[in-house]
Short mmCIF file of C-alpha atoms in Angstrom, two decimals:
data_model
loop_
_atom_site.label_atom_id
_atom_site.label_comp_id
_atom_site.label_asym_id
_atom_site.label_seq_id
_atom_site.Cartn_x
_atom_site.Cartn_y
_atom_site.Cartn_z
CA MET A 346 -5.56 -53.19 35.35
CA ASN A 347 -1.88 -52.16 35.64
CA ASN A 348 -0.89 -55.83 36.00
CA PHE A 349 -2.85 -56.65 32.88
CA ARG A 350 -1.04 -53.92 30.94
CA ARG A 351 2.33 -55.17 32.10
CA ALA A 352 1.38 -58.73 31.19
CA ALA A 353 0.20 -57.66 27.80
CA SER A 354 3.40 -55.78 27.24
CA HIS A 355 5.54 -58.79 28.18
CA SER A 356 3.44 -61.13 26.06
CA ALA A 357 3.89 -59.04 22.91
CA SER A 358 6.29 -60.68 20.49
CA PRO A 359 9.69 -59.11 19.80
CA VAL A 360 8.60 -58.66 16.16
CA LEU A 361 5.50 -56.70 17.19
CA ARG A 362 7.45 -54.60 19.64
CA GLY A 363 9.99 -53.86 16.92
CA ALA A 364 7.27 -52.94 14.46
CA LEU A 365 5.58 -50.62 16.94
CA GLY A 366 8.88 -49.02 17.82
CA GLY A 367 9.73 -48.53 14.17
CA ALA A 368 6.33 -47.01 13.49
CA LEU A 369 6.73 -44.59 16.39
CA VAL A 370 10.21 -43.60 15.22
CA GLY A 371 8.88 -43.13 11.69
CA LEU A 372 5.97 -41.06 12.93
CA ALA A 373 8.29 -38.91 15.02
CA ALA A 374 10.58 -38.41 12.04
CA ALA A 375 7.65 -37.52 9.78
CA THR A 376 6.31 -35.09 12.37
CA ALA A 377 9.72 -33.49 12.70
CA MET A 378 10.03 -33.19 8.93
CA THR A 379 6.55 -31.68 8.65
CA SER A 380 7.29 -29.22 11.44
CA ALA A 381 10.58 -28.28 9.82
CA LEU A 382 8.85 -27.79 6.46
CA LEU A 383 6.11 -25.65 7.99
CA GLY A 384 8.74 -23.65 9.85
CA ALA A 385 10.72 -23.06 6.67
CA VAL A 386 7.60 -21.91 4.84
CA ALA A 387 6.68 -19.61 7.72
CA LEU A 388 10.10 -17.99 7.78
CA ARG A 389 9.98 -17.52 4.03
CA VAL A 390 6.56 -15.85 4.35
CA ALA A 391 7.85 -13.59 7.13
CA ARG A 392 10.87 -12.62 5.05
CA ARG A 393 8.66 -11.84 2.07
CA VAL A 394 6.47 -9.48 4.10
CA VAL A 395 9.38 -7.13 4.86
CA THR A 396 11.42 -7.49 1.67
CA PRO A 397 11.00 -4.85 -1.05
CA ALA A 398 10.25 -6.61 -4.31
CA ALA A 399 10.12 -5.66 -7.95
CA ARG A 400 6.75 -5.12 -9.56
CA ARG A 401 5.17 -8.46 -10.50
CA ALA A 402 3.14 -9.21 -13.61
CA ASP A 403 -0.53 -9.76 -12.81
CA THR A 404 -2.07 -9.98 -16.27
CA ARG A 405 -1.21 -10.86 -19.85
CA ILE A 406 -1.43 -8.89 -23.05
CA LEU A 407 -3.43 -11.03 -25.45
CA ALA A 408 -3.46 -8.65 -28.42
CA VAL A 409 -2.52 -5.11 -29.44
CA ASP A 410 -4.22 -3.36 -32.37
CA PRO A 411 -2.06 -0.37 -33.40
CA THR A 412 -4.59 0.66 -36.06
CA ALA A 413 -7.51 0.87 -33.63
CA GLN A 414 -5.22 1.79 -30.73
CA THR A 415 -6.62 -0.89 -28.44
CA VAL A 416 -5.14 -3.54 -26.19
CA THR A 417 -6.74 -6.82 -25.14
CA LEU A 418 -5.82 -8.10 -21.69
CA GLU A 419 -6.45 -11.23 -19.73
CA ARG A 420 -9.56 -10.61 -17.64
CA THR A 421 -8.99 -10.12 -13.91
CA PRO A 422 -10.92 -8.26 -11.18
CA ASP A 423 -8.63 -5.29 -11.88
CA THR A 424 -8.41 -5.26 -15.67
CA GLU A 425 -12.21 -5.27 -16.00
CA LEU A 426 -12.60 -2.09 -13.90
CA PRO A 427 -14.12 0.98 -15.60
CA GLY A 428 -12.02 4.13 -15.66
CA ARG A 429 -8.45 5.16 -16.60
CA TYR A 430 -5.40 3.12 -15.59
CA GLY A 431 -1.82 2.32 -16.45
CA LEU A 432 -0.09 -0.81 -17.70
CA PHE A 433 3.56 -1.65 -17.04
CA THR A 434 5.03 -3.54 -19.97
CA THR A 435 8.36 -4.62 -21.41
CA GLY A 436 9.45 -4.15 -25.00
CA THR A 437 9.20 -1.02 -27.11
CA GLU A 438 6.95 0.52 -24.43
CA ASP A 439 7.54 0.30 -20.69
CA TYR A 440 4.31 2.00 -19.60
CA MET A 441 1.02 2.71 -21.32
CA LYS A 442 -2.09 4.64 -20.27
CA LEU A 443 -5.36 2.77 -20.65
CA GLY A 444 -8.83 4.16 -21.22
CA SER A 445 -12.32 2.71 -21.03
CA VAL A 446 -13.39 -0.89 -21.57
CA LEU A 447 -14.58 -1.35 -25.15
CA ASP A 448 -15.46 -5.03 -25.07
CA SER A 449 -15.10 -8.03 -22.80
CA ASN A 450 -15.92 -11.68 -22.49
CA GLU A 451 -15.33 -14.38 -19.91
CA HIS A 452 -11.59 -14.47 -20.54
CA SER A 453 -10.51 -11.08 -21.90
CA VAL A 454 -11.02 -7.32 -21.76
CA LYS A 455 -10.40 -4.91 -24.64
CA ARG A 456 -9.49 -1.36 -23.60
CA LYS A 457 -8.76 1.88 -25.43
CA LEU A 458 -5.09 2.88 -25.51
CA LEU A 459 -4.41 6.44 -24.37
CA THR A 460 -0.70 6.07 -25.13
CA HIS A 461 0.01 5.86 -28.84
CA VAL A 462 1.46 2.51 -29.90
CA GLY A 463 3.23 2.36 -33.26
CA LEU A 464 2.78 -0.29 -35.95
CA ASP A 465 6.23 -1.73 -35.22
CA SER A 466 5.72 -2.00 -31.46
CA GLN A 467 6.77 -5.21 -29.78
CA LEU A 468 5.47 -5.97 -26.29
CA ALA A 469 6.00 -8.97 -24.04
CA ALA A 470 2.86 -10.80 -22.92
CA GLU A 471 3.51 -10.36 -19.19
CA ALA A 472 2.26 -7.03 -17.84
CA ALA A 473 1.23 -5.31 -14.60
CA PHE A 474 -2.04 -3.40 -14.32
CA SER A 475 -1.74 -0.21 -12.30
CA GLY A 476 -3.73 2.62 -10.77
CA TRP A 477 -0.87 5.07 -11.28
CA TYR A 478 -2.07 6.61 -14.56
CA TYR A 479 0.55 9.40 -14.41
CA ASP A 480 4.07 8.02 -14.24
CA ARG A 481 6.07 11.26 -14.52
CA PRO A 482 5.51 14.67 -12.92
CA GLU A 483 5.81 16.46 -16.28
CA GLN A 484 2.52 14.88 -17.35
CA LEU A 485 0.61 17.07 -14.88
CA HIS A 486 1.66 20.25 -16.73
CA LEU A 487 2.19 22.01 -13.40
CA PRO A 488 5.35 23.80 -12.22
CA PHE A 489 7.50 21.55 -10.03
CA SER A 490 11.03 21.11 -8.80
CA SER A 491 13.06 18.13 -7.65
CA GLN A 492 14.20 18.25 -4.04
CA LEU A 493 16.36 16.16 -1.72
CA ILE A 494 15.08 15.68 1.81
CA GLY A 495 17.81 14.98 4.34
CA SER A 496 16.95 11.98 6.54
CA ALA A 497 18.76 9.55 8.81
CA VAL A 498 19.42 7.21 5.87
CA GLY A 499 20.50 9.95 3.47
CA PRO A 500 18.92 12.30 0.91
CA CYS A 501 15.41 11.19 -0.12
CA PRO A 502 14.19 12.50 -3.51
CA ALA A 503 10.93 14.46 -3.59
CA TRP A 504 8.88 16.50 -6.02
CA LEU A 505 7.68 19.92 -4.92
CA PHE A 506 4.59 21.36 -6.64
CA PRO A 507 4.17 24.95 -5.40
CA ALA A 508 0.74 26.54 -5.15
CA GLU A 509 0.03 29.42 -7.49
CA GLU A 510 0.13 31.82 -4.56
CA ALA A 511 2.48 31.51 -1.59
CA THR A 512 0.82 29.55 1.20
CA ASP A 513 1.69 28.05 4.56
CA LEU A 514 -0.63 25.08 3.91
CA TRP A 515 1.11 22.05 2.43
CA CYS A 516 0.10 18.50 1.51
CA ILE A 517 2.69 15.75 1.89
CA GLN A 518 1.98 12.66 -0.21
CA VAL A 519 3.23 9.23 0.94
CA HIS A 520 3.17 6.25 -1.43
CA GLY A 521 2.56 2.60 -0.59
CA ARG A 522 4.48 -0.66 -0.35
CA GLY A 523 6.23 -1.99 -3.44
CA THR A 524 5.75 1.19 -5.44
CA THR A 525 7.23 4.69 -5.72
CA ARG A 526 6.15 8.31 -5.35
CA ALA A 527 4.64 8.43 -8.85
CA GLU A 528 1.66 6.61 -7.32
CA CYS A 529 0.70 9.89 -5.62
CA LEU A 530 0.70 12.12 -8.72
CA ARG A 531 -3.06 11.61 -9.21
CA ALA A 532 -3.77 13.74 -6.14
CA VAL A 533 -1.56 16.70 -7.04
CA PRO A 534 -3.97 18.53 -9.41
CA LEU A 535 -6.72 18.39 -6.78
CA MET A 536 -4.47 19.87 -4.09
CA HIS A 537 -3.15 22.47 -6.52
CA GLY A 538 -6.72 23.49 -7.30
CA LEU A 539 -7.32 24.01 -3.59
CA GLY A 540 -4.36 26.40 -3.40
CA ILE A 541 -2.12 23.95 -1.55
CA THR A 542 1.59 23.31 -2.11
CA THR A 543 2.26 19.58 -2.50
CA LEU A 544 5.40 17.64 -1.61
CA VAL A 545 5.53 14.09 -3.01
CA VAL A 546 8.12 12.15 -1.02
CA SER A 547 10.14 8.94 -1.05
CA TYR A 548 11.36 6.89 1.90
CA ARG A 549 13.98 4.28 2.74
CA ASN A 550 14.14 1.09 0.65
CA ASP A 551 11.49 2.18 -1.88
CA GLY A 552 13.89 2.03 -4.82
CA GLU A 553 14.40 5.80 -5.03
CA ALA A 554 15.42 6.83 -1.51
CA PRO A 555 18.59 5.42 0.08
CA ARG A 556 18.69 1.87 1.35
CA SER A 557 18.72 1.35 5.09
CA ARG A 558 21.34 -0.89 6.70
CA THR A 559 19.01 -3.90 6.55
CA GLY A 560 17.28 -3.02 3.27
CA THR A 561 13.93 -4.21 4.64
CA TYR A 562 10.58 -2.60 5.32
CA GLY A 563 9.55 -1.64 8.82
CA LEU A 564 5.92 -1.58 7.64
CA GLY A 565 5.73 2.05 8.71
CA ALA A 566 7.56 1.68 12.01
CA THR A 567 10.81 3.07 10.55
CA GLU A 568 9.75 4.77 7.31
CA TRP A 569 7.77 7.49 9.11
CA ARG A 570 11.03 9.08 10.24
CA ASP A 571 11.95 9.89 6.63
CA VAL A 572 8.57 11.53 6.08
CA ASP A 573 8.97 13.37 9.38
CA ALA A 574 12.13 14.84 7.89
CA ALA A 575 10.00 15.97 4.93
CA ILE A 576 7.63 17.78 7.31
CA GLY A 577 10.69 19.49 8.79
CA PHE A 578 11.73 20.51 5.27
CA ALA A 579 8.26 21.95 4.67
CA ARG A 580 8.46 23.87 7.94
CA ARG A 581 11.79 25.43 6.92
CA GLN A 582 10.20 26.46 3.63
CA GLY A 583 7.41 28.32 5.40
CA ALA A 584 4.75 25.66 5.96
CA ARG A 585 2.74 26.00 9.16
CA ARG A 586 -0.03 23.48 8.51
CA VAL A 587 0.36 20.10 6.84
CA VAL A 588 -2.19 17.68 5.42
CA LEU A 589 -0.77 14.16 5.23
CA MET A 590 -2.04 11.90 2.47
CA GLY A 591 -1.08 8.22 2.55
CA TRP A 592 -1.76 5.46 0.07
CA SER A 593 -1.88 1.83 1.31
CA MET A 594 1.26 1.38 3.47
CA GLY A 595 1.68 5.12 3.11
CA GLY A 596 -1.45 5.29 5.24
CA ALA A 597 0.29 3.32 7.99
CA ILE A 598 3.21 5.75 7.74
CA ALA A 599 0.92 8.79 7.92
CA LEU A 600 -0.81 7.40 11.00
CA GLN A 601 2.51 6.78 12.72
CA LEU A 602 3.39 10.40 12.03
CA ALA A 603 0.09 11.49 13.57
CA LEU A 604 1.06 9.57 16.72
CA SER A 605 4.81 10.19 16.93
CA SER A 606 5.99 13.07 14.72
CA ALA A 607 8.32 15.70 16.15
CA HIS A 608 6.23 18.12 14.06
CA ARG A 609 2.89 16.84 15.29
CA ASP A 610 1.75 20.39 16.01
CA MET A 611 1.81 21.09 12.25
CA ILE A 612 -0.46 18.20 11.23
CA ALA A 613 -3.88 19.68 10.47
CA GLY A 614 -5.52 16.68 8.82
CA ILE A 615 -4.94 13.26 7.26
CA VAL A 616 -6.36 11.76 4.05
CA LEU A 617 -5.96 8.01 3.58
CA ASP A 618 -6.57 6.03 0.39
CA SER A 619 -6.93 2.25 0.89
CA PRO A 620 -4.82 2.47 4.06
CA VAL A 621 -3.18 -0.11 6.26
CA VAL A 622 -4.60 0.68 9.71
CA ASP A 623 -3.68 -2.63 11.39
CA TRP A 624 -1.10 -4.88 9.71
CA ARG A 625 -2.41 -8.01 11.40
CA VAL A 626 -5.74 -7.63 9.60
CA VAL A 627 -3.89 -7.34 6.29
CA LEU A 628 -1.56 -10.28 6.91
CA ASP A 629 -4.40 -12.51 8.14
CA TYR A 630 -6.34 -11.70 4.98
CA GLN A 631 -3.36 -12.43 2.75
CA ALA A 632 -2.68 -15.70 4.59
CA GLN A 633 -6.25 -16.84 4.02
CA ALA A 634 -6.05 -15.87 0.36
CA MET A 635 -2.88 -17.98 0.07
CA LYS A 636 -4.57 -20.81 2.05
CA LEU A 637 -1.68 -20.97 4.48
CA PRO A 638 -2.10 -23.27 7.50
CA HIS A 639 -2.62 -21.51 10.82
CA ALA A 640 0.66 -22.99 12.06
CA VAL A 641 2.53 -21.21 9.27
CA THR A 642 1.00 -17.82 9.97
CA SER A 643 1.59 -18.20 13.72
CA VAL A 644 5.29 -18.88 13.23
CA ALA A 645 5.55 -16.08 10.65
CA TYR A 646 4.06 -13.62 13.13
CA ALA A 647 6.39 -14.86 15.85
CA ALA A 648 9.40 -14.41 13.58
CA LEU A 649 8.37 -10.89 12.57
CA GLU A 650 7.70 -9.59 16.08
CA SER A 651 10.53 -11.27 18.02
CA GLU A 652 14.24 -10.70 18.45
CA TRP A 653 15.09 -14.26 17.44
CA GLY A 654 13.18 -13.81 14.19
CA THR A 655 15.36 -10.95 13.03
CA ALA A 656 18.07 -13.47 12.16
CA PHE A 657 15.71 -14.83 9.50
CA THR A 658 13.80 -11.69 8.45
CA ARG A 659 16.98 -9.55 8.53
CA THR A 660 14.98 -6.56 9.73
CA GLY A 661 17.43 -5.71 12.50
CA HIS A 662 14.52 -5.03 14.84
CA PRO A 663 11.21 -6.81 15.54
CA ILE A 664 8.10 -5.44 13.81
CA PRO A 665 6.03 -3.69 16.54
CA PHE A 666 2.56 -4.83 15.49
CA GLU A 667 1.02 -3.44 18.67
CA ARG A 668 2.40 0.02 17.95
CA LEU A 669 1.26 -0.20 14.32
CA ASP A 670 -2.31 -1.12 15.35
CA VAL A 671 -3.96 2.31 15.18
CA VAL A 672 -7.40 0.93 16.08
CA ALA A 673 -5.99 -0.09 19.46
CA ARG A 674 -4.36 3.35 19.75
CA ALA A 675 -7.37 5.30 18.50
CA LYS A 676 -7.63 7.34 21.69
CA GLU A 677 -4.21 8.87 20.95
CA LEU A 678 -5.37 10.45 17.68
CA ARG A 679 -6.18 14.13 17.67
CA ASP A 680 -6.33 15.19 14.00
CA PRO A 681 -9.31 14.88 11.63
CA ILE A 682 -8.99 11.91 9.27
CA LEU A 683 -10.71 11.10 5.99
CA ILE A 684 -10.50 7.47 4.83
CA LEU A 685 -11.45 6.37 1.33
CA HIS A 686 -11.58 2.58 1.05
CA SER A 687 -13.27 0.06 -1.22
CA ASP A 688 -14.96 -2.86 0.51
CA ASP A 689 -13.71 -5.17 -2.27
CA ASP A 690 -10.13 -3.89 -1.94
CA GLY A 691 -8.62 -7.29 -2.64
CA PHE A 692 -5.31 -6.56 -0.94
CA VAL A 693 -5.84 -4.40 2.17
CA PRO A 694 -9.28 -5.29 3.56
CA SER A 695 -11.38 -2.36 4.74
CA ASP A 696 -12.20 -3.96 8.12
CA ALA A 697 -9.67 -1.92 10.10
CA SER A 698 -10.78 1.29 8.38
CA HIS A 699 -14.34 0.59 9.51
CA ALA A 700 -13.09 -0.24 13.00
CA LEU A 701 -11.14 3.02 13.26
CA ALA A 702 -14.16 5.03 12.12
CA ASP A 703 -16.27 3.26 14.76
CA ALA A 704 -13.65 3.88 17.44
CA ARG A 705 -13.27 7.61 16.72
CA PRO A 706 -16.43 8.92 15.01
CA ASP A 707 -15.53 12.37 16.32
CA LEU A 708 -12.37 12.45 14.18
CA VAL A 709 -12.65 9.82 11.46
CA GLU A 710 -14.88 10.03 8.40
CA LEU A 711 -15.05 6.94 6.15
CA ASP A 712 -16.16 7.11 2.53
CA VAL A 713 -16.84 3.52 1.47
CA PHE A 714 -16.46 2.61 -2.20
CA GLU A 715 -17.41 -0.63 -3.91
CA VAL A 716 -15.86 -2.26 -7.00
CA ALA A 717 -12.91 0.17 -6.96
CA ARG A 718 -10.33 -2.34 -5.62
CA HIS A 719 -6.99 -1.34 -4.04
CA THR A 720 -5.73 2.25 -4.49
CA LYS A 721 -7.78 2.56 -7.68
CA LEU A 722 -10.57 4.73 -6.32
CA TRP A 723 -9.44 7.79 -8.28
CA ASN A 724 -9.28 5.72 -11.45
CA TYR A 725 -12.67 4.14 -10.92
CA ASP A 726 -14.57 7.35 -10.08
CA GLU A 727 -12.37 10.43 -10.21
CA LYS A 728 -15.25 12.85 -9.61
CA ARG A 729 -16.53 11.12 -6.49
CA TRP A 730 -13.00 10.68 -5.13
CA SER A 731 -12.12 14.33 -5.75
CA ASP A 732 -15.43 15.66 -4.43
CA SER A 733 -15.09 13.60 -1.25
CA ILE A 734 -11.62 15.00 -0.49
CA ARG A 735 -12.44 18.54 -1.60
CA ASN A 736 -15.59 18.75 0.53
CA TRP A 737 -13.83 17.28 3.56
CA MET A 738 -10.97 19.76 3.17
CA ARG A 739 -13.42 22.64 2.98
CA ARG A 740 -15.32 21.52 6.08
CA HIS A 741 -12.08 21.45 8.03
CA GLU A 742 -10.86 24.75 6.57
CA LEU A 743 -7.93 23.07 4.87
CA THR A 744 -8.06 25.09 1.66
CA VAL A 745 -6.67 28.46 0.71
CA GLU A 746 -9.38 31.11 0.62
CA GLY A 747 -10.65 31.67 -2.92
CA ALA A 748 -8.84 28.67 -4.42
CA ALA A 749 -11.46 26.02 -3.65
CA SER A 750 -14.19 27.89 -5.55
CA ASP A 751 -12.00 27.84 -8.66
CA SER A 752 -11.45 24.07 -8.62
#
């Protein structure tokens, strides 16, 4: 057989051998180009994961009726949701509150405007639908003060909403990725009604707090230190017990505090809204939604969690996905946790929340929503959301005596 192969090789014409060689060279070059392209895409994806970005438009304003005070939006899974929301715009208004859905069809949704729009208003078509609702602390009509929390990166702005009566029970609110502390304002009236002082904080690279040296997210692995400084601030102001509340990536930050805080003895409970419990679950979901090849996601992961990748991601340090996987570290938890998560979240899948509840049923209570999407549970059903938190707080004696009955 080997002799036959050698004979066949010698009998092949120079033209054929040249053609085969050229084809192999071409194939190798094409493979190299494809690999290089996939690698470039992967590194770009990895960089995007850790880079703070401006708010992106996710819908379009199709019509505004100043007489009827209505706005018609492009229909999306978010814009069709019942409840109260916000809309980031550009033009004569930069933010508008939205009320209930008045009409809809296959392509559009008409909603009531809860922010008055004048007859001469001019708004760009591109807009961003939001669960914020409140965008400034003054809108809550509660006493508050602006504070600066000293952290390793510098002074981080915070809003302090004191309880009506002096208390040593505080709630520290932690916002999510790509947004700011105004996201948390929805929860302040509930906590105030329970007699709790609330501190709404910022953290490095969120657009309000100082920028770190790299200017990139640590996905909770670095940001928790700024919130830990906020717990220290609360302690110096008389707090003895703290309830952490985290939204989306703020949930990842709150969980890292529960595992690593220097003030861990003060943490009495944790409330999580649409939280990131395991980043790999989130990134896998996003990769599938973007229809990225497995090779791209594999290289992106490698870049994010390796020293060599920091040259491309500019994080300065690898992302410690193992340390950020709280399901794997569930045995280390010791504080009661309430998770509120919608199974149709659309951004942070609820799988890891379910897994954490299964891993620690003695500590973790999961209230599963449907339809409510990502961090819009309050907007979708404010009563259910508030009742769930209020009842959980009461069961764990995390209210001020006499205040809960008034709420």
